[in-house]
mmCIF file of C-alpha atoms in Angstrom:
data_model
loop_
_atom_site.group_PDB
_atom_site.id
_atom_site.type_symbol
_atom_site.label_atom_id
_atom_site.label_comp_id
_atom_site.label_asym_id
_atom_site.label_seq_id
_atom_site.Cartn_x
_atom_site.Cartn_y
_atom_site.Cartn_z
ATOM 1 C CA MET A 244 -16.632 -52.312 102.273
ATOM 2 C CA PRO A 245 -16.205 -56.008 103.271
ATOM 3 C CA PHE A 246 -13.532 -56.746 105.809
ATOM 4 C CA LYS A 247 -12.092 -59.586 108.016
ATOM 5 C CA VAL A 248 -10.849 -59.172 111.529
ATOM 6 C CA ILE A 249 -7.579 -61.258 111.912
ATOM 7 C CA LYS A 250 -5.918 -60.064 115.148
ATOM 8 C CA GLU A 251 -2.712 -61.876 114.887
ATOM 9 C CA SER A 252 0.758 -61.126 115.881
ATOM 10 C CA ILE A 253 2.937 -60.428 112.906
ATOM 11 C CA LEU A 254 5.732 -62.182 114.794
ATOM 12 C CA ARG A 255 3.819 -65.424 114.913
ATOM 13 C CA THR A 256 6.308 -67.526 112.857
ATOM 14 C CA ASN A 257 9.103 -66.362 115.003
ATOM 15 C CA ASP A 258 7.154 -66.733 118.172
ATOM 16 C CA ASP A 259 6.021 -70.218 117.169
ATOM 17 C CA THR A 260 9.790 -71.152 116.684
ATOM 18 C CA ALA A 261 10.689 -69.565 119.827
ATOM 19 C CA LYS A 262 8.237 -71.572 121.808
ATOM 20 C CA LYS A 263 9.502 -74.895 120.276
ATOM 21 C CA ILE A 264 13.031 -73.720 121.389
ATOM 22 C CA ARG A 265 11.789 -72.993 124.721
ATOM 23 C CA LEU A 266 10.199 -76.444 125.004
ATOM 24 C CA THR A 267 13.450 -78.174 123.909
ATOM 25 C CA LEU A 268 15.512 -76.299 126.353
ATOM 26 C CA LYS A 269 12.959 -77.064 129.174
ATOM 27 C CA ASP A 270 13.219 -80.745 128.343
ATOM 28 C CA LYS A 271 17.093 -80.709 128.315
ATOM 29 C CA ALA A 272 17.119 -78.318 131.379
ATOM 30 C CA VAL A 273 19.397 -75.909 129.637
ATOM 31 C CA LEU A 274 19.171 -72.286 130.587
ATOM 32 C CA MET A 275 19.470 -69.764 127.602
ATOM 33 C CA LEU A 276 20.258 -66.108 127.960
ATOM 34 C CA ASN A 277 19.908 -63.514 125.262
ATOM 35 C CA LEU A 278 22.782 -60.940 125.624
ATOM 36 C CA ILE A 279 21.770 -57.620 124.146
ATOM 37 C CA SER A 280 23.912 -54.420 123.802
ATOM 38 C CA ALA A 281 24.912 -51.641 121.361
ATOM 39 C CA PRO A 282 28.133 -52.313 119.449
ATOM 40 C CA GLY A 283 31.249 -52.112 121.397
ATOM 41 C CA ALA A 284 29.674 -52.324 124.968
ATOM 42 C CA GLY A 285 31.720 -55.373 125.549
ATOM 43 C CA LYS A 286 29.494 -58.569 125.047
ATOM 44 C CA THR A 287 32.324 -60.572 123.537
ATOM 45 C CA THR A 288 34.863 -59.567 126.306
ATOM 46 C CA LEU A 289 32.341 -60.329 128.974
ATOM 47 C CA LEU A 290 31.881 -63.822 127.697
ATOM 48 C CA GLU A 291 35.724 -64.242 127.333
ATOM 49 C CA ARG A 292 36.201 -63.015 130.972
ATOM 50 C CA THR A 293 33.297 -65.073 132.360
ATOM 51 C CA ALA A 294 34.295 -68.358 130.666
ATOM 52 C CA PRO A 295 37.011 -69.289 133.132
ATOM 53 C CA PHE A 296 34.735 -68.511 136.182
ATOM 54 C CA LEU A 297 31.939 -70.693 134.622
ATOM 55 C CA LYS A 298 34.380 -73.604 134.178
ATOM 56 C CA ALA A 299 35.493 -73.344 137.662
ATOM 57 C CA GLU A 300 32.013 -73.586 138.881
ATOM 58 C CA GLY A 301 31.669 -76.788 136.763
ATOM 59 C CA ILE A 302 29.128 -74.946 134.488
ATOM 60 C CA SER A 303 29.167 -76.381 131.026
ATOM 61 C CA PHE A 304 28.092 -73.875 128.369
ATOM 62 C CA ALA A 305 27.967 -72.741 124.660
ATOM 63 C CA VAL A 306 27.753 -69.575 122.927
ATOM 64 C CA VAL A 307 25.804 -68.610 119.833
ATOM 65 C CA THR A 308 27.310 -65.445 118.534
ATOM 66 C CA GLY A 309 25.727 -63.268 115.913
ATOM 67 C CA ASP A 310 27.127 -60.661 113.758
ATOM 68 C CA CYS A 311 26.102 -59.178 110.343
ATOM 69 C CA PHE A 312 29.493 -60.334 108.814
ATOM 70 C CA THR A 313 32.778 -62.170 109.810
ATOM 71 C CA SER A 314 33.347 -65.008 112.265
ATOM 72 C CA ASN A 315 35.640 -62.901 114.371
ATOM 73 C CA ASP A 316 33.591 -63.379 117.530
ATOM 74 C CA ALA A 317 33.297 -67.238 117.237
ATOM 75 C CA LYS A 318 37.183 -67.211 116.656
ATOM 76 C CA ARG A 319 37.594 -65.149 119.927
ATOM 77 C CA MET A 320 35.289 -67.640 121.735
ATOM 78 C CA GLU A 321 37.165 -70.653 120.449
ATOM 79 C CA ALA A 322 40.484 -69.019 121.481
ATOM 80 C CA ALA A 323 39.121 -68.742 124.901
ATOM 81 C CA GLY A 324 38.128 -72.471 125.014
ATOM 82 C CA ILE A 325 34.461 -71.740 124.472
ATOM 83 C CA ASN A 326 32.111 -73.971 122.308
ATOM 84 C CA ALA A 327 30.721 -71.219 119.918
ATOM 85 C CA VAL A 328 28.480 -71.425 116.824
ATOM 86 C CA GLN A 329 28.523 -68.284 114.659
ATOM 87 C CA ILE A 330 25.356 -66.773 112.959
ATOM 88 C CA ASN A 331 25.971 -64.290 110.209
ATOM 89 C CA THR A 332 22.863 -62.387 109.716
ATOM 90 C CA GLY A 333 23.930 -60.585 106.466
ATOM 91 C CA ASN A 334 21.927 -57.398 106.196
ATOM 92 C CA ALA A 335 19.583 -58.322 109.112
ATOM 93 C CA CYS A 336 20.061 -56.366 112.226
ATOM 94 C CA HIS A 337 19.081 -58.954 114.618
ATOM 95 C CA ILE A 338 18.998 -62.632 115.246
ATOM 96 C CA ASP A 339 15.516 -64.377 115.154
ATOM 97 C CA ALA A 340 14.250 -67.581 116.363
ATOM 98 C CA GLN A 341 14.791 -69.534 113.044
ATOM 99 C CA LEU A 342 18.497 -68.601 113.116
ATOM 100 C CA VAL A 343 18.830 -69.788 116.793
ATOM 101 C CA GLN A 344 17.130 -73.023 115.952
ATOM 102 C CA LYS A 345 19.643 -73.692 113.180
ATOM 103 C CA ALA A 346 22.500 -72.891 115.525
ATOM 104 C CA LEU A 347 20.981 -75.035 118.223
ATOM 105 C CA ASP A 348 20.909 -77.916 115.909
ATOM 106 C CA GLU A 349 24.637 -77.717 115.853
ATOM 107 C CA ILE A 350 25.063 -77.899 119.636
ATOM 108 C CA GLU A 351 25.260 -81.063 121.649
ATOM 109 C CA MET A 352 23.046 -80.327 124.536
ATOM 110 C CA THR A 353 23.685 -83.560 126.611
ATOM 111 C CA ASN A 354 25.308 -82.370 129.935
ATOM 112 C CA LEU A 355 25.076 -78.740 128.826
ATOM 113 C CA ASP A 356 23.932 -76.204 131.451
ATOM 114 C CA LEU A 357 23.840 -72.941 129.709
ATOM 115 C CA ILE A 358 23.645 -71.378 126.262
ATOM 116 C CA ILE A 359 24.271 -67.699 125.721
ATOM 117 C CA ILE A 360 23.202 -65.958 122.743
ATOM 118 C CA GLU A 361 25.617 -63.011 121.965
ATOM 119 C CA ASN A 362 23.063 -60.977 119.921
ATOM 120 C CA VAL A 363 24.017 -58.503 117.146
ATOM 121 C CA GLY A 364 25.237 -55.194 118.437
ATOM 122 C CA ASN A 365 21.940 -53.252 118.478
ATOM 123 C CA LEU A 366 19.547 -51.972 121.134
ATOM 124 C CA VAL A 367 16.617 -51.846 118.770
ATOM 125 C CA CYS A 368 15.665 -54.825 116.849
ATOM 126 C CA PRO A 369 16.876 -57.705 119.150
ATOM 127 C CA ALA A 370 14.396 -56.501 121.816
ATOM 128 C CA GLU A 371 11.639 -57.137 119.329
ATOM 129 C CA PHE A 372 12.411 -60.836 118.695
ATOM 130 C CA ASP A 373 11.871 -63.667 121.031
ATOM 131 C CA VAL A 374 14.392 -66.300 120.396
ATOM 132 C CA GLY A 375 13.272 -68.750 122.974
ATOM 133 C CA GLU A 376 15.487 -67.482 125.643
ATOM 134 C CA ASP A 377 14.828 -67.805 129.481
ATOM 135 C CA PHE A 378 15.967 -64.253 130.043
ATOM 136 C CA LYS A 379 17.208 -61.326 128.249
ATOM 137 C CA VAL A 380 20.376 -59.664 129.663
ATOM 138 C CA ALA A 381 20.878 -56.087 128.629
ATOM 139 C CA LEU A 382 24.545 -54.659 128.812
ATOM 140 C CA LEU A 383 25.638 -50.992 128.403
ATOM 141 C CA SER A 384 28.768 -49.361 129.058
ATOM 142 C CA THR A 385 30.240 -46.149 130.690
ATOM 143 C CA ALA A 386 31.501 -45.115 127.315
ATOM 144 C CA GLU A 387 27.813 -44.597 126.267
ATOM 145 C CA GLY A 388 25.177 -42.067 127.586
ATOM 146 C CA GLU A 389 23.572 -42.482 130.912
ATOM 147 C CA ASP A 390 20.179 -41.742 129.019
ATOM 148 C CA LYS A 391 20.664 -44.837 126.904
ATOM 149 C CA PRO A 392 17.936 -46.824 128.676
ATOM 150 C CA LEU A 393 15.530 -43.990 128.169
ATOM 151 C CA LYS A 394 16.394 -43.902 124.415
ATOM 152 C CA TYR A 395 15.742 -47.534 124.032
ATOM 153 C CA PRO A 396 13.186 -48.539 126.647
ATOM 154 C CA LEU A 397 12.001 -51.723 125.215
ATOM 155 C CA VAL A 398 15.202 -53.733 125.781
ATOM 156 C CA PHE A 399 15.867 -52.483 129.228
ATOM 157 C CA LYS A 400 12.291 -53.026 130.236
ATOM 158 C CA GLU A 401 12.343 -56.627 129.161
ATOM 159 C CA SER A 402 15.643 -57.649 130.542
ATOM 160 C CA ALA A 403 15.916 -59.832 133.633
ATOM 161 C CA LEU A 404 19.369 -58.475 134.373
ATOM 162 C CA ILE A 405 21.084 -55.330 133.429
ATOM 163 C CA LEU A 406 24.835 -54.978 133.408
ATOM 164 C CA ILE A 407 26.742 -51.670 133.420
ATOM 165 C CA ASN A 408 30.214 -52.407 132.016
ATOM 166 C CA LYS A 409 33.571 -50.424 131.597
ATOM 167 C CA LEU A 410 33.454 -48.996 135.258
ATOM 168 C CA ASP A 411 37.263 -48.713 134.884
ATOM 169 C CA LEU A 412 36.549 -45.849 132.361
ATOM 170 C CA LEU A 413 34.470 -43.790 134.717
ATOM 171 C CA PRO A 414 37.119 -41.318 135.730
ATOM 172 C CA TYR A 415 37.693 -40.564 131.971
ATOM 173 C CA THR A 416 34.025 -39.930 130.958
ATOM 174 C CA ASP A 417 31.110 -37.791 131.898
ATOM 175 C CA PHE A 418 29.013 -40.888 132.424
ATOM 176 C CA ASP A 419 26.587 -40.169 135.340
ATOM 177 C CA LEU A 420 26.304 -43.588 137.153
ATOM 178 C CA LYS A 421 23.635 -42.442 139.583
ATOM 179 C CA GLU A 422 21.521 -40.993 136.767
ATOM 180 C CA CYS A 423 21.778 -44.208 134.710
ATOM 181 C CA GLU A 424 20.686 -46.248 137.630
ATOM 182 C CA ARG A 425 17.677 -44.071 138.119
ATOM 183 C CA ASN A 426 16.753 -44.312 134.403
ATOM 184 C CA ILE A 427 16.982 -48.034 134.579
ATOM 185 C CA SER A 428 15.031 -48.175 137.784
ATOM 186 C CA SER A 429 12.259 -46.030 136.196
ATOM 187 C CA LEU A 430 11.865 -48.560 133.423
ATOM 188 C CA ASN A 431 12.604 -51.775 135.318
ATOM 189 C CA PRO A 432 12.663 -51.528 138.960
ATOM 190 C CA GLN A 433 12.809 -55.293 139.564
ATOM 191 C CA ALA A 434 15.826 -56.163 137.467
ATOM 192 C CA PRO A 435 19.039 -56.538 139.402
ATOM 193 C CA LEU A 436 21.778 -54.342 138.219
ATOM 194 C CA ILE A 437 25.408 -55.407 138.261
ATOM 195 C CA LYS A 438 28.221 -52.727 137.839
ATOM 196 C CA MET A 439 31.261 -54.382 136.244
ATOM 197 C CA SER A 440 34.526 -53.955 134.555
ATOM 198 C CA CYS A 441 35.760 -56.821 132.251
ATOM 199 C CA LYS A 442 39.081 -55.186 132.378
ATOM 200 C CA ASN A 443 39.575 -55.976 136.000
ATOM 201 C CA ALA A 444 36.955 -58.672 136.489
ATOM 202 C CA GLN A 445 34.788 -56.441 138.874
ATOM 203 C CA GLY A 446 31.224 -57.621 138.927
ATOM 204 C CA ILE A 447 32.020 -60.965 137.225
ATOM 205 C CA GLU A 448 31.270 -63.032 140.314
ATOM 206 C CA ALA A 449 28.095 -61.386 140.897
ATOM 207 C CA PHE A 450 27.067 -62.267 137.340
ATOM 208 C CA ILE A 451 28.163 -65.884 137.793
ATOM 209 C CA ARG A 452 26.173 -66.063 141.075
ATOM 210 C CA TRP A 453 23.105 -64.745 139.189
ATOM 211 C CA ILE A 454 23.513 -67.321 136.404
ATOM 212 C CA LYS A 455 24.019 -70.212 138.915
ATOM 213 C CA ASP A 456 20.829 -69.148 140.642
ATOM 214 C CA LYS A 457 18.919 -69.127 137.423
ATOM 215 C CA ILE A 458 20.325 -72.624 136.363
ATOM 216 C CA LYS A 459 19.261 -73.990 139.886
ATOM 217 C CA THR A 460 15.776 -72.632 139.604
ATOM 218 C CA LYS A 461 15.355 -73.949 136.070
ATOM 219 C CA ARG A 462 16.388 -77.374 137.198
ATOM 220 C CA ARG A 463 13.947 -77.292 140.078
ATOM 221 C CA LYS A 464 11.234 -76.707 137.529
ATOM 222 C CA MET B 236 16.251 -52.881 108.704
ATOM 223 C CA HIS B 237 13.810 -55.420 110.409
ATOM 224 C CA GLU B 238 10.874 -53.858 108.610
ATOM 225 C CA THR B 239 11.781 -55.984 105.768
ATOM 226 C CA VAL B 240 11.595 -59.192 107.811
ATOM 227 C CA LEU B 241 8.399 -57.999 109.478
ATOM 228 C CA ILE B 242 6.736 -57.359 105.957
ATOM 229 C CA LYS B 243 7.744 -60.972 104.917
ATOM 230 C CA ASN B 244 6.008 -62.364 107.978
ATOM 231 C CA LEU B 245 2.972 -60.106 107.334
ATOM 232 C CA VAL B 246 2.768 -61.213 103.698
ATOM 233 C CA SER B 247 2.967 -64.754 104.701
ATOM 234 C CA ILE B 248 0.007 -64.423 107.304
ATOM 235 C CA LEU B 249 -1.915 -62.337 104.737
ATOM 236 C CA GLU B 250 -1.656 -64.827 101.995
ATOM 237 C CA LYS B 251 -3.126 -67.587 104.272
ATOM 238 C CA GLU B 252 -5.821 -65.336 105.648
ATOM 239 C CA THR B 253 -6.975 -64.068 102.399
ATOM 240 C CA ALA B 254 -6.614 -67.189 100.218
ATOM 241 C CA GLY B 255 -10.488 -67.902 100.438
ATOM 242 C CA PRO B 256 -12.594 -67.071 97.445
ATOM 243 C CA GLU B 257 -14.884 -64.805 99.509
ATOM 244 C CA VAL B 258 -11.847 -62.230 99.889
ATOM 245 C CA GLY B 259 -11.418 -59.984 97.003
ATOM 246 C CA ASP B 260 -8.451 -57.777 96.294
ATOM 247 C CA ILE B 261 -7.285 -56.152 99.508
ATOM 248 C CA LYS B 262 -7.477 -52.388 99.706
ATOM 249 C CA ILE B 263 -6.357 -51.812 103.343
ATOM 250 C CA ILE B 264 -4.255 -53.810 105.580
ATOM 251 C CA CYS B 265 -4.733 -52.488 109.132
ATOM 252 C CA LEU B 266 -1.891 -53.031 111.627
ATOM 253 C CA GLU B 267 -1.869 -52.247 115.414
ATOM 254 C CA VAL B 268 1.666 -51.135 116.429
ATOM 255 C CA GLY B 269 2.664 -50.332 119.904
ATOM 256 C CA GLU B 270 4.479 -47.062 120.543
ATOM 257 C CA LEU B 271 7.396 -48.992 122.132
ATOM 258 C CA ARG B 272 8.063 -50.744 118.700
ATOM 259 C CA TYR B 273 10.695 -49.186 116.683
ATOM 260 C CA ILE B 274 8.695 -49.224 113.344
ATOM 261 C CA VAL B 275 9.090 -46.550 110.691
ATOM 262 C CA PRO B 276 5.751 -46.378 108.719
ATOM 263 C CA GLU B 277 7.561 -45.204 105.588
ATOM 264 C CA ILE B 278 9.881 -48.029 105.523
ATOM 265 C CA MET B 279 7.074 -50.587 106.121
ATOM 266 C CA GLU B 280 5.229 -49.197 103.099
ATOM 267 C CA LEU B 281 8.390 -49.246 101.078
ATOM 268 C CA SER B 282 9.248 -52.823 102.087
ATOM 269 C CA PHE B 283 5.664 -53.915 101.326
ATOM 270 C CA ARG B 284 5.715 -52.378 97.901
ATOM 271 C CA HIS B 285 9.007 -54.375 97.000
ATOM 272 C CA THR B 286 8.094 -57.683 98.538
ATOM 273 C CA PRO B 287 6.695 -60.394 96.260
ATOM 274 C CA LYS B 288 3.156 -61.097 97.012
ATOM 275 C CA SER B 289 -0.149 -62.593 95.544
ATOM 276 C CA PRO B 290 -2.166 -60.621 93.148
ATOM 277 C CA LYS B 291 -4.691 -59.923 95.817
ATOM 278 C CA LEU B 292 -2.229 -57.991 97.964
ATOM 279 C CA ARG B 293 -0.524 -55.957 95.200
ATOM 280 C CA ARG B 294 -2.700 -52.809 95.482
ATOM 281 C CA ALA B 295 -3.100 -52.898 99.253
ATOM 282 C CA LYS B 296 -2.133 -50.017 101.408
ATOM 283 C CA ILE B 297 -0.921 -50.354 104.911
ATOM 284 C CA LYS B 298 -2.725 -48.418 107.624
ATOM 285 C CA MET B 299 -0.904 -48.279 110.952
ATOM 286 C CA ILE B 300 -2.793 -47.522 114.159
ATOM 287 C CA VAL B 301 -0.263 -46.678 116.882
ATOM 288 C CA LEU B 302 -1.285 -47.804 120.302
ATOM 289 C CA PRO B 303 -0.191 -45.850 123.263
ATOM 290 C CA VAL B 304 2.234 -46.948 125.985
ATOM 291 C CA LYS B 305 0.062 -47.689 129.201
ATOM 292 C CA ALA B 306 1.170 -49.059 132.488
ATOM 293 C CA LYS B 307 -0.841 -50.593 135.389
ATOM 294 C CA CYS B 308 0.040 -49.973 139.105
ATOM 295 C CA CYS B 309 0.513 -53.484 140.598
ATOM 296 C CA GLN B 310 -0.559 -52.019 143.893
ATOM 297 C CA CYS B 311 -3.731 -49.962 143.260
ATOM 298 C CA GLY B 312 -4.628 -51.209 139.646
ATOM 299 C CA LYS B 313 -4.634 -47.503 138.292
ATOM 300 C CA GLU B 314 -3.721 -47.289 134.637
ATOM 301 C CA ILE B 315 -1.385 -44.607 133.608
ATOM 302 C CA LEU B 316 -0.806 -43.263 130.115
ATOM 303 C CA ILE B 317 3.060 -42.865 129.304
ATOM 304 C CA LYS B 318 3.596 -40.006 127.108
ATOM 305 C CA GLU B 319 6.697 -39.968 124.864
ATOM 306 C CA ARG B 320 8.067 -43.018 126.532
ATOM 307 C CA ASN B 321 8.681 -41.121 129.605
ATOM 308 C CA PHE B 322 8.737 -43.812 132.060
ATOM 309 C CA GLN B 323 10.255 -41.776 134.727
ATOM 310 C CA GLU B 324 6.840 -40.015 135.215
ATOM 311 C CA ALA B 325 4.959 -43.271 135.447
ATOM 312 C CA VAL B 326 4.992 -43.458 139.255
ATOM 313 C CA CYS B 327 2.078 -44.701 141.285
ATOM 314 C CA CYS B 328 2.193 -46.005 144.893
ATOM 315 C CA ARG B 329 5.954 -46.072 144.456
ATOM 316 C CA GLN B 330 5.289 -49.646 143.125
ATOM 317 C CA LYS B 331 6.139 -51.622 140.111
ATOM 318 C CA MET B 332 4.151 -50.712 137.067
ATOM 319 C CA ARG B 333 3.145 -53.317 134.545
ATOM 320 C CA LEU B 334 3.125 -52.642 130.907
ATOM 321 C CA ILE B 335 -0.307 -53.280 129.483
ATOM 322 C CA SER B 336 -0.146 -51.608 126.086
ATOM 323 C CA GLY B 337 2.514 -50.302 123.867
ATOM 324 C CA ASP B 338 4.401 -53.349 122.509
ATOM 325 C CA GLU B 339 1.900 -54.737 120.211
ATOM 326 C CA PHE B 340 2.632 -55.748 116.715
ATOM 327 C CA ASN B 341 -0.571 -57.302 115.243
ATOM 328 C CA LEU B 342 -2.335 -57.549 112.060
ATOM 329 C CA LYS B 343 -5.816 -56.340 112.949
ATOM 330 C CA SER B 344 -7.837 -56.645 109.853
ATOM 331 C CA VAL B 345 -8.040 -56.414 106.169
ATOM 332 C CA VAL B 346 -10.516 -54.575 103.891
ATOM 333 C CA TRP B 347 -11.321 -55.486 100.407
#
């Protein structure tokens, strides 16, 4: 039977757009992070708590926030004084590069240091889609299982930074922190791990230091 | 489900690649999908069946080849097969392992 070898990535359209985004951000020297977690791990709260620290460091930033429906997260960002663009994905379980491009078209990038994409709460699909970010950041919480990284290896493997949130809840859960750290290390021994609590600001400064370092490195390039 | 988005992308690529007169009605679409990808074959088939497409693609069936997860030791170069995504057992020289296979998502070939 006749056949044709094609050997092409099915995500080509998305990846081409992601490349264009990457070039634009490089040209403007803007760092972009893709924050990924399960629903309820604390992405929005993390951004609310981080905002004052970023402002104190003179870091100008914007947030692209994705949810299936509502603009609740964008409203929370705006209430916290953060420049935010809401993406509603409808029935889609992730943000793709085309949606990010549309959001970026609404953001003035002059004098902007940082864009954070708050992805749809999902540990599966967002890991599959390159949206032009410099780094993926994975967030999980002590209200989840310590084996989460093993159940969803792709996102933890691909992330440049891993955050464990809700440390304040440790006394009230059976979460095995050491086991979680081992699980993460088995997948991604290189990624730094920050243990934090958005409730009491534990770990936020370490997160800011990491961001500052990445902004500095990008500017040098 | 992101299978729907992926199928739309796939159909878009297929329609460009099979537009030529030398290509007849497609019988098989062969995909290479890494084991780390969260793809449900039955949902891919269902999404493909219900996605608008050119007449050449209407009777095509999807065949998925699942590629194993393999990692390579950055120290000694040894390649290790990682079974059932059990990365905890992928240890060599106590060093970082680099993923070399398992996250592919390619349109490999078509048969008509």
